[in-house]
CSV table of C-alpha atoms in Angstrom, one decimal:
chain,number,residue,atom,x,y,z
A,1,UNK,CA,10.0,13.1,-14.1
A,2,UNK,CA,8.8,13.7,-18.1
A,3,UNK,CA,5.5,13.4,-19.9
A,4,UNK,CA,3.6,10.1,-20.7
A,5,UNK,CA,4.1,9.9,-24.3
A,6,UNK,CA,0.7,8.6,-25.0
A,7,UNK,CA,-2.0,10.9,-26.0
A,8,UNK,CA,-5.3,11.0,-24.1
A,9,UNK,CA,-8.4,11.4,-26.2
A,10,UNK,CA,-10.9,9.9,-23.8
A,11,UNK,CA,-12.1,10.9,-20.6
A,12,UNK,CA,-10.6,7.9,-18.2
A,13,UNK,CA,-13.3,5.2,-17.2
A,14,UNK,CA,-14.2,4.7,-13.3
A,15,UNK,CA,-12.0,1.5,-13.5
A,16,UNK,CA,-8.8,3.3,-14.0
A,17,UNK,CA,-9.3,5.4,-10.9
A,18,UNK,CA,-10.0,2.1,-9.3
A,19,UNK,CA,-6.6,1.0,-10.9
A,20,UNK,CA,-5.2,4.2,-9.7
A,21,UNK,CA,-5.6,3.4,-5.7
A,22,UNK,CA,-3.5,0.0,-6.4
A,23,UNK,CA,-6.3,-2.1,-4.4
A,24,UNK,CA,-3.8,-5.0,-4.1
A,25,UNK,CA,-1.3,-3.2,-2.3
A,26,UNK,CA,-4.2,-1.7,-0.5
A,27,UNK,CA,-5.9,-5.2,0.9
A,28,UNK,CA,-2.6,-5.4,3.3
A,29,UNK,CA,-2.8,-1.8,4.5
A,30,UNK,CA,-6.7,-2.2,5.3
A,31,UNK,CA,-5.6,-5.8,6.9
A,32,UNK,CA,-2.9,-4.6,9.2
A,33,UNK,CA,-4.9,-1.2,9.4
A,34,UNK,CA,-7.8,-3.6,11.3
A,35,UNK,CA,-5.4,-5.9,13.1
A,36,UNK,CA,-4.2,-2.8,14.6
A,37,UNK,CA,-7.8,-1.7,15.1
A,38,UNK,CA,-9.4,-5.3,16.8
A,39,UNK,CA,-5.9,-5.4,18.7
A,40,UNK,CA,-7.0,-2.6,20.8
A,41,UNK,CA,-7.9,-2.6,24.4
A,42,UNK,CA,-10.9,-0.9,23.7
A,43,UNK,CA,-14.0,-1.9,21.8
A,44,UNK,CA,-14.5,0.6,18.9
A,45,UNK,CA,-18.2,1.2,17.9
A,46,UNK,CA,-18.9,-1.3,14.5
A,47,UNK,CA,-19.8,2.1,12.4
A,48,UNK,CA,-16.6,4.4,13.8
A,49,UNK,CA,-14.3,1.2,12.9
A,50,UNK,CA,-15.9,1.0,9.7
A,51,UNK,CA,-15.1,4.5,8.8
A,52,UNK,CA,-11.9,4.2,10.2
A,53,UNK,CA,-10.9,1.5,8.1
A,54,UNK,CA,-12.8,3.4,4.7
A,55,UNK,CA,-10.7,6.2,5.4
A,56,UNK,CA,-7.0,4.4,5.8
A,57,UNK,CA,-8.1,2.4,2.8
A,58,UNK,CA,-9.3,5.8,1.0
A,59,UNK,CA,-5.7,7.8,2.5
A,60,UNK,CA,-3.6,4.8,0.6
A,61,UNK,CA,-5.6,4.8,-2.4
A,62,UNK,CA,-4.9,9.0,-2.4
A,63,UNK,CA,-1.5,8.0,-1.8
A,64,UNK,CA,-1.2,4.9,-4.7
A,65,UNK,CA,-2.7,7.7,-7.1
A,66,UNK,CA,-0.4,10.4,-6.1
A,67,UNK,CA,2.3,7.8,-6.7
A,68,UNK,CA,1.1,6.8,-10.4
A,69,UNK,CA,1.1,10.3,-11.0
A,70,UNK,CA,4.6,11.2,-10.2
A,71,UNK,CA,6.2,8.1,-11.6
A,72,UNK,CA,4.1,8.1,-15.1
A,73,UNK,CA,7.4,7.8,-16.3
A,74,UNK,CA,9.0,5.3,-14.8
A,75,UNK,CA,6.1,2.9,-15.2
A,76,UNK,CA,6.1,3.0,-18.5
A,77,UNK,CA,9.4,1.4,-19.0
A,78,UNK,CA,8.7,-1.3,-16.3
A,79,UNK,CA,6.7,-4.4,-17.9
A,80,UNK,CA,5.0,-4.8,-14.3
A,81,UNK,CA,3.2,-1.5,-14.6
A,82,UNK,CA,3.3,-0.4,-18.1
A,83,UNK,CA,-0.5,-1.5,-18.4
A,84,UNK,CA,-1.4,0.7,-15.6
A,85,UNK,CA,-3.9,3.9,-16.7
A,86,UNK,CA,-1.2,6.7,-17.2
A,87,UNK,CA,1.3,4.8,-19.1
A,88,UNK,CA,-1.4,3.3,-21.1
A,89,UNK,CA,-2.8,6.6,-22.1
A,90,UNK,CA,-6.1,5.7,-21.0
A,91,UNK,CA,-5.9,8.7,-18.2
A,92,UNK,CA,-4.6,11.9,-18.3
A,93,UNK,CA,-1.7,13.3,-15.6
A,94,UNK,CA,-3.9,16.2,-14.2
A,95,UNK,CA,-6.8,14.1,-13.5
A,96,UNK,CA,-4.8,11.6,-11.5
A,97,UNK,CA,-3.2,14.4,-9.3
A,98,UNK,CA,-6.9,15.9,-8.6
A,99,UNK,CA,-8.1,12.9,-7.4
A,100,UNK,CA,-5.5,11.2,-5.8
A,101,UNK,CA,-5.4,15.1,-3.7
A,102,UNK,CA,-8.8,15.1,-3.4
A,103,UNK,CA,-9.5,11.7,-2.2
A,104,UNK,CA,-6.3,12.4,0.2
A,105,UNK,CA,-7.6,15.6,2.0
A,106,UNK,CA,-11.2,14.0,1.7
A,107,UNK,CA,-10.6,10.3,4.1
A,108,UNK,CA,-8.4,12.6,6.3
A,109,UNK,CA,-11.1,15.0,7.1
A,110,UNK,CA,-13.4,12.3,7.0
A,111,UNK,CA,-10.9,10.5,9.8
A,112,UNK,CA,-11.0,13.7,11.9
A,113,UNK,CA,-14.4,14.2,12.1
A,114,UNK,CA,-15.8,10.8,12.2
A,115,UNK,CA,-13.2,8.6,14.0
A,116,UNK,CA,-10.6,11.1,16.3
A,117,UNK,CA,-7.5,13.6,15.7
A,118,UNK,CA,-4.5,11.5,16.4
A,119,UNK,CA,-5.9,8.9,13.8
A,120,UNK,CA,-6.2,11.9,11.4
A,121,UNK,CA,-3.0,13.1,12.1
A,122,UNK,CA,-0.8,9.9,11.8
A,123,UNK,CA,-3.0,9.3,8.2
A,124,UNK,CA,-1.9,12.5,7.1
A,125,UNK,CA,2.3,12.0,8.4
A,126,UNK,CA,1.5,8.2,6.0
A,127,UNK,CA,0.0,10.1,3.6
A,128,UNK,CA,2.7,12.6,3.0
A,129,UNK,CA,5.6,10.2,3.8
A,130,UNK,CA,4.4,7.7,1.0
A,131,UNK,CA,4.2,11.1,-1.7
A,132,UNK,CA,7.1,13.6,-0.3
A,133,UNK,CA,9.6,11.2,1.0
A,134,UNK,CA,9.6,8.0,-0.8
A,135,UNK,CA,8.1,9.0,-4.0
A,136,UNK,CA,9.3,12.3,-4.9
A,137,UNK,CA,12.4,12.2,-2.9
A,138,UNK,CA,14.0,8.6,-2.4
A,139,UNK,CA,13.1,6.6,-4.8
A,140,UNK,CA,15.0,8.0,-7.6
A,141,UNK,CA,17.8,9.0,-5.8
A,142,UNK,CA,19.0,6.1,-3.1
A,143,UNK,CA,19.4,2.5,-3.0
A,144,UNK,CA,17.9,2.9,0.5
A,145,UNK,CA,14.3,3.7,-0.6
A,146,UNK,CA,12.5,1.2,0.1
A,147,UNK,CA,14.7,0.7,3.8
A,148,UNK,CA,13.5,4.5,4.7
A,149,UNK,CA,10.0,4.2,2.6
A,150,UNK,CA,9.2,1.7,4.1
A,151,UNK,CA,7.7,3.6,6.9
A,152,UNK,CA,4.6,4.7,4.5
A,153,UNK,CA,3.4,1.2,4.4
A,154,UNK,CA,4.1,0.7,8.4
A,155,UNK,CA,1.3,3.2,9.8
A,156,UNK,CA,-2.2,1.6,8.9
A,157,UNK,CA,-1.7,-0.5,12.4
A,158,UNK,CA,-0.5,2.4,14.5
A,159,UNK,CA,-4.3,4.4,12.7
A,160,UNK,CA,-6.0,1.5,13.5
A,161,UNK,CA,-5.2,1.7,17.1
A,162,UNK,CA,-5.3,4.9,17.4
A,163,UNK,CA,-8.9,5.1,15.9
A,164,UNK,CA,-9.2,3.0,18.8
A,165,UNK,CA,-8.0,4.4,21.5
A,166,UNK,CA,-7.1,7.9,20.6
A,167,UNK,CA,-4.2,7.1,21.5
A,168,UNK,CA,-0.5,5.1,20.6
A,169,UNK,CA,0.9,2.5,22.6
A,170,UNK,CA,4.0,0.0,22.4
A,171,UNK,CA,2.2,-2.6,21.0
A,172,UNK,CA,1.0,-0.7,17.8
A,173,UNK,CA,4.6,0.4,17.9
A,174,UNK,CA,6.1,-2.6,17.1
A,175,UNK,CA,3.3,-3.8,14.5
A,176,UNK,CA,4.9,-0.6,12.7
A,177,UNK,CA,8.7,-2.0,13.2
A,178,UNK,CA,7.5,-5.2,12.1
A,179,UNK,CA,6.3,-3.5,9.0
A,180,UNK,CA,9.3,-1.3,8.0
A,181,UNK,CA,11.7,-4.1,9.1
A,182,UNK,CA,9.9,-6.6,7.2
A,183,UNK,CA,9.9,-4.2,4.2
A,184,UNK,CA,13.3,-4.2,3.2
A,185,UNK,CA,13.6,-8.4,2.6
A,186,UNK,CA,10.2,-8.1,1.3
A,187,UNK,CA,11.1,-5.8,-1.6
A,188,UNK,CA,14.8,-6.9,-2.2
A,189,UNK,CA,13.1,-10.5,-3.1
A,190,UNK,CA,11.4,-8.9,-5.6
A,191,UNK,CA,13.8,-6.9,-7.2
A,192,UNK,CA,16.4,-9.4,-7.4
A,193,UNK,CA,13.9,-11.1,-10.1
A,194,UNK,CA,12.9,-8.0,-11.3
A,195,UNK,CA,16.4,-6.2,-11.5
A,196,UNK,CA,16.0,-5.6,-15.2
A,197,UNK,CA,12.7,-3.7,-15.2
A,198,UNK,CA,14.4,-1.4,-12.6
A,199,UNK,CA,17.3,-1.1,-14.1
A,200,UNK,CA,15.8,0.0,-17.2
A,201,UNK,CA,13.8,2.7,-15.7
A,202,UNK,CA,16.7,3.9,-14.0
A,203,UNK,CA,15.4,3.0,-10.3
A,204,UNK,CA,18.5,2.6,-8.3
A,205,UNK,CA,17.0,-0.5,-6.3
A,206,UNK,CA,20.0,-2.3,-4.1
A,207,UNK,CA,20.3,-4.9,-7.1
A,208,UNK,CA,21.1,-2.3,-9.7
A,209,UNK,CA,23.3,0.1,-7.9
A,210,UNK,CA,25.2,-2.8,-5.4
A,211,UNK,CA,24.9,-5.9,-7.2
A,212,UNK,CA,22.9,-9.5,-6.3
A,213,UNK,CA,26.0,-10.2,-3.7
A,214,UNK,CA,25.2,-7.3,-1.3
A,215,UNK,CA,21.3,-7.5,-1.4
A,216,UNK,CA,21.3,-11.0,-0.8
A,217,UNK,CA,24.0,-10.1,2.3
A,218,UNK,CA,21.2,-7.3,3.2
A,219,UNK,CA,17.9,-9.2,3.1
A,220,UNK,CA,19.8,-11.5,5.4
A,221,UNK,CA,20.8,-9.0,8.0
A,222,UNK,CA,17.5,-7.4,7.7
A,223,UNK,CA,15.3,-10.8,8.4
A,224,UNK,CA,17.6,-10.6,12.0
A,225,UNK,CA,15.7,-7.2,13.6
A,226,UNK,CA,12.2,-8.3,11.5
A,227,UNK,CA,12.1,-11.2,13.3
A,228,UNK,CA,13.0,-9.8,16.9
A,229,UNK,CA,10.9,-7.9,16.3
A,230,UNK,CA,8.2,-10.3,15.3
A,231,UNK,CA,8.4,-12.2,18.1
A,232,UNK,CA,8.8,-9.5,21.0
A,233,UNK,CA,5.2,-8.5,21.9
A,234,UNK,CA,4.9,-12.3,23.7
A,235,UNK,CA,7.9,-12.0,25.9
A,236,UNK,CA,7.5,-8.3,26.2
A,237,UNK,CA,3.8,-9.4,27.7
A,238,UNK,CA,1.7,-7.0,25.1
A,239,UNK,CA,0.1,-10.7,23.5
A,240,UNK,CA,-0.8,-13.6,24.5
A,241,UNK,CA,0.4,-17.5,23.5
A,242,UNK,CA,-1.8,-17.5,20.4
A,243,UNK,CA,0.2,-15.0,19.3
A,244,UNK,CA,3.7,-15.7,20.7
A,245,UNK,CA,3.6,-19.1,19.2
A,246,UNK,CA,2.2,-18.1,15.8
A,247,UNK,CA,4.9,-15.7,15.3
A,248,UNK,CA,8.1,-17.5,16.3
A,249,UNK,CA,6.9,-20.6,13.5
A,250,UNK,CA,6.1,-17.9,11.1
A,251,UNK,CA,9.3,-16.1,11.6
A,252,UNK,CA,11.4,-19.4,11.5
A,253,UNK,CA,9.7,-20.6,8.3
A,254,UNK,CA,10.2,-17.1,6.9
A,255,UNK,CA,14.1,-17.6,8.2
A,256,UNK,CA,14.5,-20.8,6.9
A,257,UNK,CA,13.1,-19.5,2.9
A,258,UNK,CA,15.7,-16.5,3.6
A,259,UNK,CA,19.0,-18.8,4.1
A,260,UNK,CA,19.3,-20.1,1.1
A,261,UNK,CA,18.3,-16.7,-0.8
A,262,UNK,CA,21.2,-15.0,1.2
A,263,UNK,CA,23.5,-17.4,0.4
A,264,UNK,CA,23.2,-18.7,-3.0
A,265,UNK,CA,24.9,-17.1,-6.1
A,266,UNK,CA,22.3,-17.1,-9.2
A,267,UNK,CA,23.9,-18.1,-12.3
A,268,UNK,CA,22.9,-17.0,-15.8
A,269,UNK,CA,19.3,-18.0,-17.0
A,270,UNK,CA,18.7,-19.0,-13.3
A,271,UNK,CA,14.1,-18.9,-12.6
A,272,UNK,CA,15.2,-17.0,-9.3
A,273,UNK,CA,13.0,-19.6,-7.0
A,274,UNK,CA,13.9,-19.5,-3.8
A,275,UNK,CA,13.8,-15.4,-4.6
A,276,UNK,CA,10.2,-15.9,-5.5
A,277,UNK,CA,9.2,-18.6,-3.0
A,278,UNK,CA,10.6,-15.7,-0.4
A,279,UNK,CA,8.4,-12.8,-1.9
A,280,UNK,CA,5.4,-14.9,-2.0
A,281,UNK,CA,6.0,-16.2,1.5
A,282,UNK,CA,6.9,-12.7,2.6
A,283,UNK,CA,3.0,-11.7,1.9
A,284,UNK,CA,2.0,-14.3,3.4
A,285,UNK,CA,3.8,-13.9,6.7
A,286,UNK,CA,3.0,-10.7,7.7
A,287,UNK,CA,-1.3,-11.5,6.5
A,288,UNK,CA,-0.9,-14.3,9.3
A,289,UNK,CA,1.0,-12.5,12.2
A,290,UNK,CA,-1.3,-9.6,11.6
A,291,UNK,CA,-4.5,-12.5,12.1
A,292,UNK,CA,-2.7,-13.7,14.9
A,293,UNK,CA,-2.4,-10.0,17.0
A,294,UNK,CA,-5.8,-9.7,16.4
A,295,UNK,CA,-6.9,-13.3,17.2
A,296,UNK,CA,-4.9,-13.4,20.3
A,297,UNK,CA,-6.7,-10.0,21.5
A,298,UNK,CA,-10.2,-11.5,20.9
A,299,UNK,CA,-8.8,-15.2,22.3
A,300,UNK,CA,-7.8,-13.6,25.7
L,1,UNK,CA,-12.2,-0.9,-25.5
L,2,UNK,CA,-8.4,-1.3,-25.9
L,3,UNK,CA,-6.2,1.6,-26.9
L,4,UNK,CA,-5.7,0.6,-30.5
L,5,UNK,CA,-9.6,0.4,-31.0
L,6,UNK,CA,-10.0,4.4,-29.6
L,7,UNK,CA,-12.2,6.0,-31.8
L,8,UNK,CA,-10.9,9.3,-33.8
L,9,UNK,CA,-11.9,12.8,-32.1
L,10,UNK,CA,-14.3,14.5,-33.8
L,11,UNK,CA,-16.3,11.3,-35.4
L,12,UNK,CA,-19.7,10.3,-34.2
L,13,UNK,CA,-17.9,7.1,-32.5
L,14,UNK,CA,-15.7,8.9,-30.3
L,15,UNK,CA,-18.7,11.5,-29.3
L,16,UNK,CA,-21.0,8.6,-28.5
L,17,UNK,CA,-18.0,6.8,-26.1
L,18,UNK,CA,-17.4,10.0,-24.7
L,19,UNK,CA,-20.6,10.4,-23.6
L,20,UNK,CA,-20.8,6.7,-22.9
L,21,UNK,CA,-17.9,6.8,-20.3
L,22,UNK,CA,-19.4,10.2,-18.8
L,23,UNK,CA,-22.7,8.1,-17.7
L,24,UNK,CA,-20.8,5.0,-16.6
L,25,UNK,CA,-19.2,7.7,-13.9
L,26,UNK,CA,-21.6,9.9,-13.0
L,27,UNK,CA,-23.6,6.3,-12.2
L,28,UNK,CA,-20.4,5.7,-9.7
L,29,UNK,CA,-20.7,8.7,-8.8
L,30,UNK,CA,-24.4,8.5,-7.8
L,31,UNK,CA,-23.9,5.4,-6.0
L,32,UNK,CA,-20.8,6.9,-3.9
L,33,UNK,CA,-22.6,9.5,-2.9
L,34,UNK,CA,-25.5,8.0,-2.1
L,35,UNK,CA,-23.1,5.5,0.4
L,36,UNK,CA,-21.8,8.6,1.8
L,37,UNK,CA,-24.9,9.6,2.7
L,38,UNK,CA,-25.8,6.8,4.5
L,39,UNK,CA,-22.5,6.3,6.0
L,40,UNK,CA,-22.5,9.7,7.3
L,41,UNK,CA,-25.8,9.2,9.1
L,42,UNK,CA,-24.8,6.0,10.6
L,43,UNK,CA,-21.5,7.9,12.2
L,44,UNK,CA,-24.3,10.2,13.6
L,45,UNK,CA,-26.4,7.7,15.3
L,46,UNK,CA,-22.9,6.4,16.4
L,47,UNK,CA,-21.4,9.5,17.9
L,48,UNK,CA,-25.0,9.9,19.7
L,49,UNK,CA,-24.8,6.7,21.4
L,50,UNK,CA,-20.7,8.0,22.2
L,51,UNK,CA,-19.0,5.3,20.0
L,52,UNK,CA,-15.7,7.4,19.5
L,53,UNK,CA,-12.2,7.4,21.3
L,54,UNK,CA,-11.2,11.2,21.8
C-alpha cells in the first residue's frame, strides 16, 4: 500500500462519502440482505426489518469505505476507479478510515440493539472478512481472492434471516453458497475484459497470473456447484415451485451464456462479448433468484 | 467543482468553498440525525409492541 499522490486542499464534500460506501455494489447486498429477510418463516415487525436492512446496507458501505481506503493505490492506476474520491484527491486517507470505522462500529451496534445479537454478530464476521481477509490479505497476494472473498459479499441473506429469526437455518445457508459460488464466474467475466487495468495495478486476478485459458476452464467448473446449488432448495423442500422453477431457467440460461465463454479462445482486438453478455447476465441472475426466494415465501 | 478548478489555499475563493462545503455537510448531517432520531423512536414503539426475534 503507498500514498495517493494527489494533494488534498479541500475538506471532502458529502457526495464523496456517498461515493465511498460504493452504493451500486451496495443495492445487491441490501437486495439479497431482504430476500433473506422476507424469506423467513417468521414475520419481522416493518420498523425492526427496516433497521435491519439500514444497518447491513450501513455495515457494507463501512466496509466499501474501508476498502477505498486501503487500496487508494491500486485505484488509481485502474481506469474503472481512478475517478473515485481518494484517487481523485478530492478526500483525504484519514477521513475515509474514520468514517468507514465509524459507520462500521455504528450499524453494528445499531444491529445489536435494535434488531438481535446473532444478526450483529454475523455483520461484524462480513464486516471484518470484506476488510481483513479479502482486502488487506488476499487480494494482493492470490489469484484465489475473489474464490475465498467471495464470502464478504455472501452474508447479507444469512443477516437478513437472522434478523428474522434470531436464528440460521439451511435455507439462508445456501443463499450464502449461491453467493460465494456464483462469485467466482461473476468476477472472472469481468476481469477477462478488464485484465489490463489489473494487470497494471499489479492485482494478481486468475487472468493476469494464469492466463485467459485457465479462467475460462475455471468459470466453467465454477458455474457446475453455482448452479447445484441454485437449484437445491426446491428438491431439498426449503421452497416452493415458484422458486424451483425460476431457478433451474435462470441457471440454464446463465449455463448456456457460460459455454461459449469457457470455450472460446479470444483473439487480438477481440470486444470480449460473450464475456460481457456473462457479467451483465451474471447481475442479473442472482437479482431474480433472490426475487424468486422471497416471492415463493410470500406465494406459499 | 472539478480538481483542476480548486481554488489556491490561502485566497478568499478557497476560504469561501471551504466554508461552503462545511455547510453543505453539517446540513447532511442535520438531516441524518434528525432520521435517527425518528428512527430510533419508531424501534421503541416497535420493541414495546415485541416486534424483535431474540
Amino acid at each position: 500500500m503507498s500514498t495517493v499522490a494527489a494533494t488534498v486542499t479541500l475538506p471532502a464534500e458529502w457526495r464523496d462519502f456517498l461515493a465511498l460506501t460504493k452504493p451500486r455494489v451496495m443495492s445487491l447486498v441490501v437486495f439479497t440482505g431482504l430476500c433473506g429477510l422476507l424469506a423467513a418463516p417468521v414475520p419481522v415487525h416493518p420498523v425492526i426489518g427496516f433497521t435491519a436492512i439500514l444497518c447491513i446496507a450501513l455495515g457494507a458501505g463501512a466496509a466499501g469505505a474501508l476498502n477505498q481506503w486501503y487500496e487508494a493505490d491500486i485505484d488509481a492506476v485502474m481506469k474503472r476507479t481512478s475517478k473515485r474520491p481518494l484517487p481523485a484527491g478530492r478526500m483525504d486517507r484519514q477521513s475515509a478510515l474514520h468514517f468507514g470505522v465509524g459507520l462500521g462500529a455504528f450499524s453494528v451496534i445499531l444491529m445489536y440493539f435494535a434488531v438481535n445479537l446473532v444478526a450483529a454478530v454475523i455483520l461484524t464476521a462480513s464486516i471484518l472478512f470484506y476488510v481483513f481477509i479479502y482486502t488487506i490479505w488476499l487480494k494482493r497476494r492470490t489469484p484465489q481472492n475473489i474464490v475465498i472473498g467471495g464470502a464478504a459479499g455472501a452474508f447479507p441473506p444469512l443477516i437478513g434471516w437472522a434478523a428474522a429469526t434470531g436464528d440460521v437455518a439451511l435455507l439462508p445457508l445456501l443463499l450464502f453458497a449461491i453467493i460465494f459460488l456464483w462469485t467466482p464466474p461473476h468476477f472472472w467475466a469481468l476481469a477477462l475484459f478488464v485484465k489490463t487495468d489489473y494487470a497494471n495495478a499489479g492485482v494478481p486476478m486468475l487472468p493476469v497470473v494464469a492466463g485467459e485459458r485457465t479462467t475460462r476452464t475455471q468459470i466453467g467448473i465454477y458455474t457446475i456447484p453455482m448452479a447445484a446449488a441454485a437449484v437445491a432448495p426446491w428438491p431439498l423442500g426449503l421452497t416452493g415451485p415458484v422458486y424451483g422453477l425460476v431457478s433451474i431457467a435462470a441457471t440454464a440460461v446463465f449455463a448456456l451464456l457460460t459455454i461459449p465463454v469457457a470455450t472460446r479462445a479470444a483473439g487480438e482486438g477481440d470486444a470480449m462479448q460473450p464475456e460481457k453478455r456473462l457479467f451483465k447476465y451474471s447481475v442479473f441472475y442472482l437479482f431474480i433468484l433472490f426475487a424468486a426466494v422471497a416471492a415463493d415465501r410470500w406465494l406459499a | 467543482m472539478t480538481q483542476d478548478e480548486t481554488p489556491l489555499p490561502g485566497t478568499d475563493a478557497h476560504t469561501r468553498e471551504v466554508r461552503a462545503r462545511q455547510a453543505s455537510r453539517a446540513r447532511v448531517m442535520a438531516l441524518l440525525l434528525g432520521a435517527f432520531v425518528i428512527l430510533v423512536f419508531a424501534i421503541a414503539i416497535a420493541k414495546m409492541t415485541g416486534g424483535a426475534a431474540h
